[in-house]
Tab-separated table of C-alpha atoms in Angstrom:
chain	number	residue	atom	x	y	z
Z	1	MET	CA	28.943	-6.300	-5.457
Z	2	LYS	CA	28.242	-3.380	-3.143
Z	3	SER	CA	29.401	0.026	-4.305
Z	4	LYS	CA	28.978	3.541	-2.983
Z	5	LEU	CA	26.500	5.407	-5.149
Z	6	ALA	CA	26.343	8.800	-3.480
Z	7	ALA	CA	26.767	10.788	-0.302
Z	8	VAL	CA	23.248	11.732	0.811
Z	9	GLU	CA	21.609	13.394	3.798
Z	10	LEU	CA	18.870	12.223	6.109
Z	11	PHE	CA	16.728	14.533	8.192
Z	12	ASN	CA	17.025	13.777	11.911
Z	13	ARG	CA	13.563	14.456	13.326
Z	14	LEU	CA	14.913	14.489	16.867
Z	15	THR	CA	17.480	17.258	16.293
Z	16	GLY	CA	15.803	18.994	13.356
Z	17	GLY	CA	19.005	18.870	11.307
Z	18	PHE	CA	20.426	16.975	8.346
Z	19	GLU	CA	23.020	14.246	8.908
Z	20	PRO	CA	25.373	12.622	6.418
Z	21	ALA	CA	24.526	9.168	5.103
Z	22	THR	CA	25.538	6.986	2.171
Z	23	LEU	CA	23.478	5.401	-0.561
Z	24	PHE	CA	24.855	2.063	-1.752
Z	25	HIS	CA	24.028	0.036	-4.843
Z	26	GLY	CA	24.118	-3.554	-3.610
Z	27	VAL	CA	24.112	-4.867	-0.069
Z	28	ASP	CA	26.694	-6.899	1.800
Z	29	GLN	CA	26.829	-9.093	4.862
Z	30	SER	CA	26.954	-6.090	7.198
Z	31	ASN	CA	23.516	-4.947	5.945
Z	32	LEU	CA	22.087	-8.440	6.260
Z	33	ASP	CA	23.532	-8.828	9.756
Z	34	ASN	CA	22.138	-5.420	10.686
Z	35	PHE	CA	18.737	-6.486	9.447
Z	36	GLU	CA	18.799	-9.788	11.301
Z	37	GLN	CA	20.201	-8.432	14.543
Z	38	ARG	CA	18.642	-4.959	14.769
Z	39	TRP	CA	15.587	-4.815	12.470
Z	40	ARG	CA	14.040	-8.236	12.682
Z	41	PRO	CA	13.809	-8.482	16.509
Z	42	GLU	CA	12.142	-5.051	16.601
Z	43	LEU	CA	9.726	-5.980	13.814
Z	44	LYS	CA	8.883	-9.285	15.456
Z	45	ARG	CA	8.382	-7.694	18.868
Z	46	ARG	CA	6.042	-5.096	17.406
Z	47	ARG	CA	4.265	-7.688	15.251
Z	48	ASP	CA	3.608	-9.842	18.314
Z	49	GLU	CA	1.830	-6.961	20.009
Z	50	PHE	CA	-0.993	-7.364	17.496
Z	51	GLY	CA	-3.350	-10.275	17.141
Z	52	SER	CA	-3.514	-10.364	13.376
Z	53	TRP	CA	-1.594	-9.314	10.308
Z	54	THR	CA	-4.257	-6.754	9.468
Z	55	ASP	CA	-4.051	-5.252	12.934
Z	56	ALA	CA	-0.253	-5.127	12.628
Z	57	ALA	CA	-0.732	-2.288	10.147
Z	58	LYS	CA	-1.581	-0.105	13.143
Z	59	GLY	CA	1.923	-0.716	14.453
Z	60	ASN	CA	3.511	-0.436	11.027
Z	61	ALA	CA	5.005	-3.906	11.441
Z	62	GLN	CA	3.426	-5.843	8.608
Z	63	ASP	CA	6.709	-6.673	6.946
Z	64	SER	CA	8.091	-8.680	9.854
Z	65	HIS	CA	7.887	-11.791	7.699
Z	66	TRP	CA	9.673	-10.465	4.680
Z	67	ALA	CA	12.358	-12.895	3.645
Z	68	TRP	CA	14.985	-10.247	3.176
Z	69	VAL	CA	18.025	-12.369	3.689
Z	70	GLU	CA	17.080	-15.117	1.279
Z	71	LYS	CA	16.030	-12.626	-1.388
Z	72	ALA	CA	19.080	-10.429	-1.067
Z	73	ALA	CA	21.358	-13.449	-1.204
Z	74	ASN	CA	20.003	-14.164	-4.665
Z	75	GLN	CA	21.262	-10.940	-6.138
Z	76	ALA	CA	21.233	-12.094	-9.734
Z	77	SER	CA	17.478	-11.511	-9.720
Z	78	TYR	CA	17.448	-8.240	-7.859
Z	79	GLU	CA	19.091	-4.849	-7.813
Z	80	ALA	CA	19.587	-4.061	-4.134
Z	81	PHE	CA	20.060	-0.655	-2.510
Z	82	ALA	CA	20.895	0.358	1.047
Z	83	ILE	CA	21.138	3.650	2.909
Z	84	GLU	CA	23.546	3.701	5.815
Z	85	GLY	CA	23.768	6.462	8.389
Z	86	GLY	CA	24.600	6.806	12.066
Z	87	GLY	CA	26.506	3.511	11.857
Z	88	GLU	CA	23.447	1.475	10.877
Z	89	THR	CA	21.381	0.415	7.883
Z	90	GLN	CA	18.549	2.941	7.695
Z	91	GLY	CA	16.786	1.669	4.598
Z	92	LEU	CA	16.764	-1.252	2.183
Z	93	MET	CA	15.259	-1.769	-1.248
Z	94	LEU	CA	15.132	-4.681	-3.687
Z	95	ILE	CA	14.173	-4.116	-7.323
Z	96	ASP	CA	13.251	-6.733	-9.900
Z	97	VAL	CA	14.111	-5.491	-13.390
Z	98	THR	CA	13.365	-8.627	-15.361
Z	99	THR	CA	9.995	-10.218	-14.660
Z	100	HIS	CA	7.485	-7.360	-14.279
Z	101	PHE	CA	5.930	-5.222	-16.983
Z	102	ALA	CA	3.937	-1.991	-17.062
Z	103	ARG	CA	0.150	-2.092	-16.634
Z	104	ILE	CA	-0.912	1.520	-17.281
Z	105	GLU	CA	-2.719	1.471	-20.615
Z	106	HIS	CA	-0.402	3.763	-22.592
Z	107	GLN	CA	2.741	1.930	-21.468
Z	108	LYS	CA	1.277	-1.535	-21.020
Z	109	GLY	CA	3.749	-4.381	-21.511
Z	110	LEU	CA	6.852	-2.190	-21.421
Z	111	GLU	CA	9.699	-3.014	-19.060
Z	112	LEU	CA	9.815	-1.337	-15.676
Z	113	ALA	CA	11.709	-1.369	-12.398
Z	114	PHE	CA	9.483	-3.252	-9.971
Z	115	ILE	CA	10.102	-2.464	-6.309
Z	116	GLU	CA	9.890	-5.849	-4.680
Z	117	LEU	CA	10.604	-4.487	-1.218
Z	118	LEU	CA	11.198	-1.009	0.195
Z	119	ALA	CA	11.607	-0.510	3.915
Z	120	THR	CA	12.996	1.902	6.450
Z	121	ALA	CA	14.545	0.752	9.723
Z	122	PRO	CA	11.931	0.178	12.450
Z	123	TRP	CA	13.137	3.156	14.493
Z	124	ASN	CA	12.414	5.499	11.552
Z	125	ARG	CA	8.757	4.485	11.265
Z	126	ARG	CA	5.735	6.440	12.307
Z	127	HIS	CA	3.322	4.431	14.473
Z	128	PHE	CA	6.173	2.063	15.298
Z	129	VAL	CA	8.069	4.258	17.732
Z	130	ASN	CA	6.831	7.395	19.429
Z	131	GLN	CA	9.642	9.488	18.021
Z	132	PRO	CA	10.855	8.204	14.660
Z	133	LYS	CA	14.453	9.179	13.950
Z	134	TYR	CA	15.344	9.699	10.294
Z	135	ALA	CA	13.142	10.938	7.450
Z	136	GLY	CA	14.139	10.976	3.792
Z	137	VAL	CA	14.967	7.289	3.485
Z	138	GLY	CA	11.842	6.467	1.454
Z	139	THR	CA	12.180	9.523	-0.757
Z	140	LEU	CA	15.828	8.795	-1.579
Z	141	LEU	CA	15.240	5.099	-2.206
Z	142	LEU	CA	12.348	5.889	-4.530
Z	143	ARG	CA	14.574	8.338	-6.388
Z	144	ALA	CA	17.155	5.570	-6.693
Z	145	ALA	CA	14.489	3.277	-8.193
Z	146	VAL	CA	13.481	5.909	-10.757
Z	147	THR	CA	17.133	6.656	-11.522
Z	148	LEU	CA	17.817	2.952	-12.065
Z	149	SER	CA	14.813	2.774	-14.379
Z	150	MET	CA	16.222	5.706	-16.385
Z	151	GLU	CA	19.650	4.074	-16.465
Z	152	LEU	CA	18.164	0.857	-17.860
Z	153	GLU	CA	16.307	2.887	-20.514
Z	154	PHE	CA	12.939	2.102	-18.906
Z	155	LYS	CA	12.355	5.891	-18.945
Z	156	GLY	CA	11.551	6.066	-15.253
Z	157	ARG	CA	8.745	3.496	-15.246
Z	158	VAL	CA	8.426	2.001	-11.759
Z	159	GLY	CA	5.840	-0.377	-10.281
Z	160	LEU	CA	5.173	-1.475	-6.707
Z	161	HIS	CA	2.657	-2.896	-4.273
Z	162	SER	CA	2.125	-0.529	-1.380
Z	163	LEU	CA	1.552	-1.691	2.170
Z	164	PRO	CA	-1.917	-0.364	3.054
Z	165	GLN	CA	-0.658	2.183	5.566
Z	166	ALA	CA	1.676	3.649	2.906
Z	167	ASP	CA	-1.006	4.199	0.255
Z	168	SER	CA	-1.436	7.853	1.161
Z	169	TRP	CA	2.269	8.544	0.538
Z	170	TYR	CA	2.180	7.077	-2.963
Z	171	ASP	CA	-1.131	8.869	-3.617
Z	172	ARG	CA	0.404	12.177	-2.592
Z	173	LEU	CA	3.430	11.560	-4.799
Z	174	ASP	CA	0.980	11.439	-7.708
Z	175	ILE	CA	1.892	7.902	-8.738
Z	176	THR	CA	-0.984	6.195	-10.574
Z	177	ASN	CA	-3.025	3.994	-8.254
Z	178	LEU	CA	-4.303	1.095	-10.328
Z	179	GLY	CA	-6.386	-0.137	-7.433
Z	180	HIS	CA	-6.472	-3.377	-5.549
Z	181	ASP	CA	-4.407	-6.169	-7.060
Z	182	VAL	CA	-6.335	-9.295	-6.163
Z	183	SER	CA	-3.299	-11.549	-6.628
Z	184	GLU	CA	-1.371	-9.721	-3.901
Z	185	SER	CA	-4.251	-8.295	-1.849
Z	186	MET	CA	-2.529	-4.907	-2.012
Z	187	ASN	CA	-2.884	-1.758	-4.084
Z	188	TYR	CA	-0.685	-1.626	-7.182
Z	189	TYR	CA	0.986	1.682	-8.061
Z	190	GLU	CA	2.809	2.555	-11.233
Z	191	MET	CA	4.874	5.590	-12.154
Z	192	SER	CA	4.572	6.656	-15.768
Z	193	GLU	CA	7.405	8.231	-17.730
Z	194	ALA	CA	5.874	11.687	-17.268
Z	195	GLN	CA	5.345	11.138	-13.552
Z	196	ALA	CA	8.957	9.971	-13.220
Z	197	SER	CA	10.246	13.138	-14.893
Z	198	ALA	CA	8.066	15.270	-12.629
Z	199	PHE	CA	9.261	13.380	-9.539
Z	200	LEU	CA	12.949	13.912	-10.385
Z	201	LYS	CA	12.541	17.555	-11.319
Z	202	ASP	CA	14.150	20.160	-9.041
X	1	MET	CA	24.656	4.563	-12.341
X	2	LYS	CA	24.839	8.201	-11.244
X	3	PHE	CA	22.716	9.566	-8.423
X	4	ASN	CA	22.274	13.316	-7.978
X	5	TYR	CA	19.720	15.463	-6.227
X	6	SER	CA	19.541	18.902	-4.703
X	7	ARG	CA	18.895	19.739	-1.049
X	8	GLU	CA	15.855	21.759	-2.207
X	9	TRP	CA	14.401	18.700	-3.932
X	10	LEU	CA	14.849	16.587	-0.814
X	11	GLN	CA	13.333	19.254	1.420
X	12	ARG	CA	10.306	19.530	-0.840
X	13	HIS	CA	9.703	15.786	-0.690
X	14	LEU	CA	10.451	15.604	3.018
X	15	VAL	CA	7.341	17.653	3.678
X	16	VAL	CA	5.355	14.740	2.269
X	17	GLU	CA	7.407	11.953	3.839
X	18	LEU	CA	7.460	13.424	7.338
X	19	ASP	CA	3.860	12.427	8.047
X	20	SER	CA	3.812	9.299	5.884
X	21	THR	CA	4.659	5.629	5.916
X	22	VAL	CA	6.705	4.516	2.912
X	23	GLU	CA	6.925	0.715	2.998
X	24	ALA	CA	6.193	-1.249	-0.167
X	25	GLY	CA	6.458	-4.854	-1.173
X	26	LYS	CA	4.904	-8.249	-1.101
X	27	LYS	CA	3.456	-9.320	2.179
X	28	LEU	CA	3.555	-12.760	3.637
X	29	GLU	CA	0.336	-13.268	5.482
X	30	PRO	CA	0.928	-15.748	8.311
X	31	ASP	CA	-2.538	-17.332	8.106
X	32	ALA	CA	-2.292	-17.904	4.375
X	33	ALA	CA	1.230	-19.246	4.675
X	34	GLN	CA	0.065	-21.844	7.180
X	35	GLY	CA	-2.647	-22.998	4.794
X	36	LYS	CA	-5.562	-22.323	7.101
X	37	SER	CA	-9.027	-22.405	5.659
X	38	ASN	CA	-10.366	-19.021	4.681
X	39	VAL	CA	-13.959	-19.668	5.639
X	40	VAL	CA	-15.348	-21.562	8.602
X	41	THR	CA	-18.861	-22.707	7.849
X	42	LEU	CA	-21.361	-22.051	10.626
X	43	SER	CA	-24.558	-23.190	8.994
X	44	GLY	CA	-26.367	-22.825	5.697
X	45	ARG	CA	-25.386	-19.659	3.904
X	46	VAL	CA	-23.714	-17.940	6.824
X	47	SER	CA	-19.960	-18.197	7.441
X	48	ALA	CA	-17.726	-16.884	10.185
X	49	ILE	CA	-15.616	-14.038	8.891
X	50	THR	CA	-11.843	-14.426	8.818
X	51	GLU	CA	-9.179	-11.786	8.521
X	52	ARG	CA	-8.810	-12.486	4.825
X	53	ASN	CA	-12.578	-12.264	4.235
X	54	GLN	CA	-12.609	-8.990	6.128
X	55	VAL	CA	-9.983	-7.459	3.867
X	56	GLN	CA	-11.749	-8.720	0.740
X	57	MET	CA	-15.100	-7.313	1.870
X	58	ARG	CA	-13.522	-3.958	2.664
X	59	VAL	CA	-11.920	-3.858	-0.765
X	60	ALA	CA	-15.402	-4.390	-2.226
X	61	LEU	CA	-16.784	-1.620	0.006
X	62	GLY	CA	-14.019	0.761	-1.094
X	63	THR	CA	-14.582	-0.056	-4.750
X	64	LEU	CA	-18.330	0.383	-4.357
X	65	VAL	CA	-18.020	3.813	-2.754
X	66	ARG	CA	-15.408	4.966	-5.300
X	67	GLN	CA	-17.535	3.850	-8.223
X	68	LEU	CA	-20.764	5.320	-6.865
X	69	ARG	CA	-18.885	8.578	-6.401
X	70	SER	CA	-17.500	8.319	-9.925
X	71	ARG	CA	-20.979	7.534	-11.304
X	72	ASP	CA	-22.327	10.691	-9.679
X	73	ALA	CA	-19.283	12.754	-10.774
X	74	LEU	CA	-18.384	13.734	-7.215
X	75	THR	CA	-14.917	14.496	-5.877
X	76	LEU	CA	-13.951	13.150	-2.449
X	77	ALA	CA	-14.461	16.605	-0.988
X	78	ALA	CA	-17.835	17.057	-2.659
X	79	LEU	CA	-19.181	13.722	-1.437
X	80	ALA	CA	-17.829	14.373	2.052
X	81	GLU	CA	-19.650	17.670	2.162
X	82	LYS	CA	-22.922	16.435	0.663
X	83	ALA	CA	-23.084	13.305	2.820
X	84	ASP	CA	-21.816	15.153	5.914
X	85	ILE	CA	-18.840	12.873	6.526
X	86	SER	CA	-15.126	13.419	6.929
X	87	GLU	CA	-13.054	13.447	3.741
X	88	GLU	CA	-10.245	11.587	5.485
X	89	GLU	CA	-12.602	8.794	6.580
X	90	LEU	CA	-13.965	8.589	3.069
X	91	ARG	CA	-10.464	8.355	1.577
X	92	SER	CA	-9.613	5.574	4.039
X	93	VAL	CA	-12.752	3.606	3.202
X	94	GLU	CA	-11.979	3.838	-0.511
X	95	ASN	CA	-8.297	2.975	-0.358
X	96	ASN	CA	-7.368	1.223	2.851
X	97	PRO	CA	-8.782	-2.272	3.487
X	98	THR	CA	-7.342	-2.255	7.009
X	99	TYR	CA	-9.516	0.722	7.898
X	100	THR	CA	-12.650	0.079	9.933
X	101	ALA	CA	-15.544	2.208	8.714
X	102	GLY	CA	-17.540	3.612	11.636
X	103	PRO	CA	-21.331	3.175	12.019
X	104	ARG	CA	-22.090	6.826	11.329
X	105	LEU	CA	-20.098	6.838	8.110
X	106	LEU	CA	-21.889	3.715	6.882
X	107	PHE	CA	-25.258	5.171	7.847
X	108	GLN	CA	-24.572	8.396	5.960
X	109	LEU	CA	-23.328	6.531	2.874
X	110	SER	CA	-26.335	4.211	2.969
X	111	LYS	CA	-28.664	7.202	3.130
X	112	PHE	CA	-26.852	9.175	0.442
X	113	PHE	CA	-26.522	6.400	-2.130
X	114	GLY	CA	-29.688	4.499	-1.189
X	115	VAL	CA	-27.866	1.237	-0.436
X	116	ASN	CA	-29.024	-1.255	2.201
X	117	LEU	CA	-27.348	-0.402	5.529
X	118	ASN	CA	-27.147	-3.969	6.900
X	119	ASN	CA	-25.296	-5.135	3.824
X	120	LEU	CA	-22.929	-2.167	3.993
X	121	TYR	CA	-22.169	-3.290	7.570
X	122	GLN	CA	-21.313	-6.737	6.270
X	123	LEU	CA	-19.025	-5.200	3.641
X	124	SER	CA	-17.281	-3.184	6.355
X	125	GLY	CA	-15.998	-6.487	7.785
X	126	GLU	CA	-17.202	-5.668	11.274
X	127	THR	CA	-19.859	-8.367	11.528
X	128	VAL	CA	-18.858	-11.710	13.065
X	129	ALA	CA	-20.502	-13.678	10.272
X	130	VAL	CA	-21.169	-12.977	6.643
X	131	ASP	CA	-23.759	-14.107	4.127
X	132	ARG	CA	-21.709	-16.317	1.853
X	133	ARG	CA	-23.661	-15.389	-1.250
X	134	LEU	CA	-23.090	-11.695	-0.586
X	135	TYR	CA	-19.420	-12.400	0.151
X	136	ASN	CA	-18.945	-14.231	-3.125
X	137	ARG	CA	-20.676	-11.487	-5.097
X	138	ALA	CA	-18.631	-8.817	-3.329
X	139	VAL	CA	-15.297	-10.509	-4.051
X	140	LYS	CA	-16.273	-11.049	-7.672
X	141	TYR	CA	-17.423	-7.453	-8.018
X	142	ALA	CA	-14.176	-6.092	-6.553
X	143	ALA	CA	-12.068	-8.339	-8.781
X	144	HIS	CA	-13.793	-7.010	-11.882
X	145	SER	CA	-13.586	-3.399	-10.830
X	146	ALA	CA	-10.076	-3.074	-9.497
X	147	ASP	CA	-8.980	0.040	-11.289
X	148	VAL	CA	-9.715	3.658	-10.637
X	149	SER	CA	-10.177	4.963	-14.145
X	150	PRO	CA	-13.561	6.426	-15.150
X	151	LEU	CA	-16.330	3.827	-15.308
X	152	THR	CA	-16.643	1.915	-18.547
X	153	PRO	CA	-20.151	0.901	-19.634
X	154	LEU	CA	-19.382	-2.658	-18.503
X	155	GLN	CA	-18.177	-1.490	-15.072
X	156	ARG	CA	-21.257	0.708	-14.798
X	157	ALA	CA	-23.431	-2.324	-15.505
X	158	GLU	CA	-21.569	-4.397	-12.901
X	159	LEU	CA	-21.905	-1.582	-10.382
X	160	ASP	CA	-25.655	-1.341	-10.972
X	161	MET	CA	-25.970	-5.106	-10.676
X	162	PHE	CA	-24.030	-5.172	-7.388
X	163	VAL	CA	-26.122	-2.358	-5.898
X	164	GLU	CA	-29.185	-4.370	-6.864
X	165	VAL	CA	-27.728	-7.419	-5.085
X	166	LEU	CA	-27.008	-5.326	-1.981
X	167	ASN	CA	-30.554	-4.032	-1.908
X	168	SER	CA	-32.121	-7.423	-2.444
X	169	ALA	CA	-29.856	-9.703	-0.397
X	170	GLU	CA	-31.591	-8.911	2.881
X	171	ALA	CA	-34.968	-9.830	1.423
X	172	VAL	CA	-33.449	-13.065	0.086
X	173	ALA	CA	-31.921	-13.841	3.494
X	174	ARG	CA	-35.335	-13.617	5.160
X	175	GLU	CA	-36.888	-16.131	2.783
């Protein structure tokens, strides 16, 4: 079930001003259609410009193979979030709240909100288009993940695997980098309870 | 679920997001999905390097540099200054397995830490072939050292052992 969570704002890099948008808990067919018809062709086109998956990082198109539709259709396993603005889906996130557990030593084994997928629309991405449009999508989705974790009494604990080109963002947010996860060939990041409180703080 | 935030909070975080990429999640690597072999044997101990090998070797290189830096109690900035290399390049080598370390950076690191330059080149993933024994040791080393906390005695021992392998592998290869 898709429900409106909050009125939010995205920063339009092209105009330098904030624009109204909406954060939804849950996604519906319009988001999936938007992904299939607007996101996926752009991701595939950009992906095809590079010879290998590793090289595709340069074009910020490594998630062209993400099976969004199939995953989102199985919503019993995931908490889904979407940000809509300017008549389109600007960001999507899927969170698994049942099968992942904390790895940081002092909270090891405790439940957490695991971000299975977090993505902005192709036209909002640096290195994907010359002039990305909206900023704030990642920040707001991450806040939604932490808020969900609080709501579920996970005290803000959040885990995720970062795409390599996004490592610096998670590093700068002061989320603990637990290093390379051999099983996924990506770096694993985890937000502790204290880091979550600091992230939410005004 | 309630969702609240202030404009000031968003603006503060926007400063960070504006020059960042934010994507997270599992990747589906086309080569792996199609079940292709990871290593193509050329002859003897030498194998052609694949994309997956390249990433694994770079992870080992990043881990090696991070642990050597940790062993010597150096911050990123301090190592960059002492070894006369860019801090940004150093950060990329440590954390980003898609990053290609340049020849000068590898030369400076080799000189500073006293590690065999040819083997550092192999770890950088830029060679067309790789010594399989070195590759296997590198992957094993990275798998056992995949966190960024201060070195435990065991990790220190594994680091010392891997440096020894790096400095002896060339001699072994010439046998």
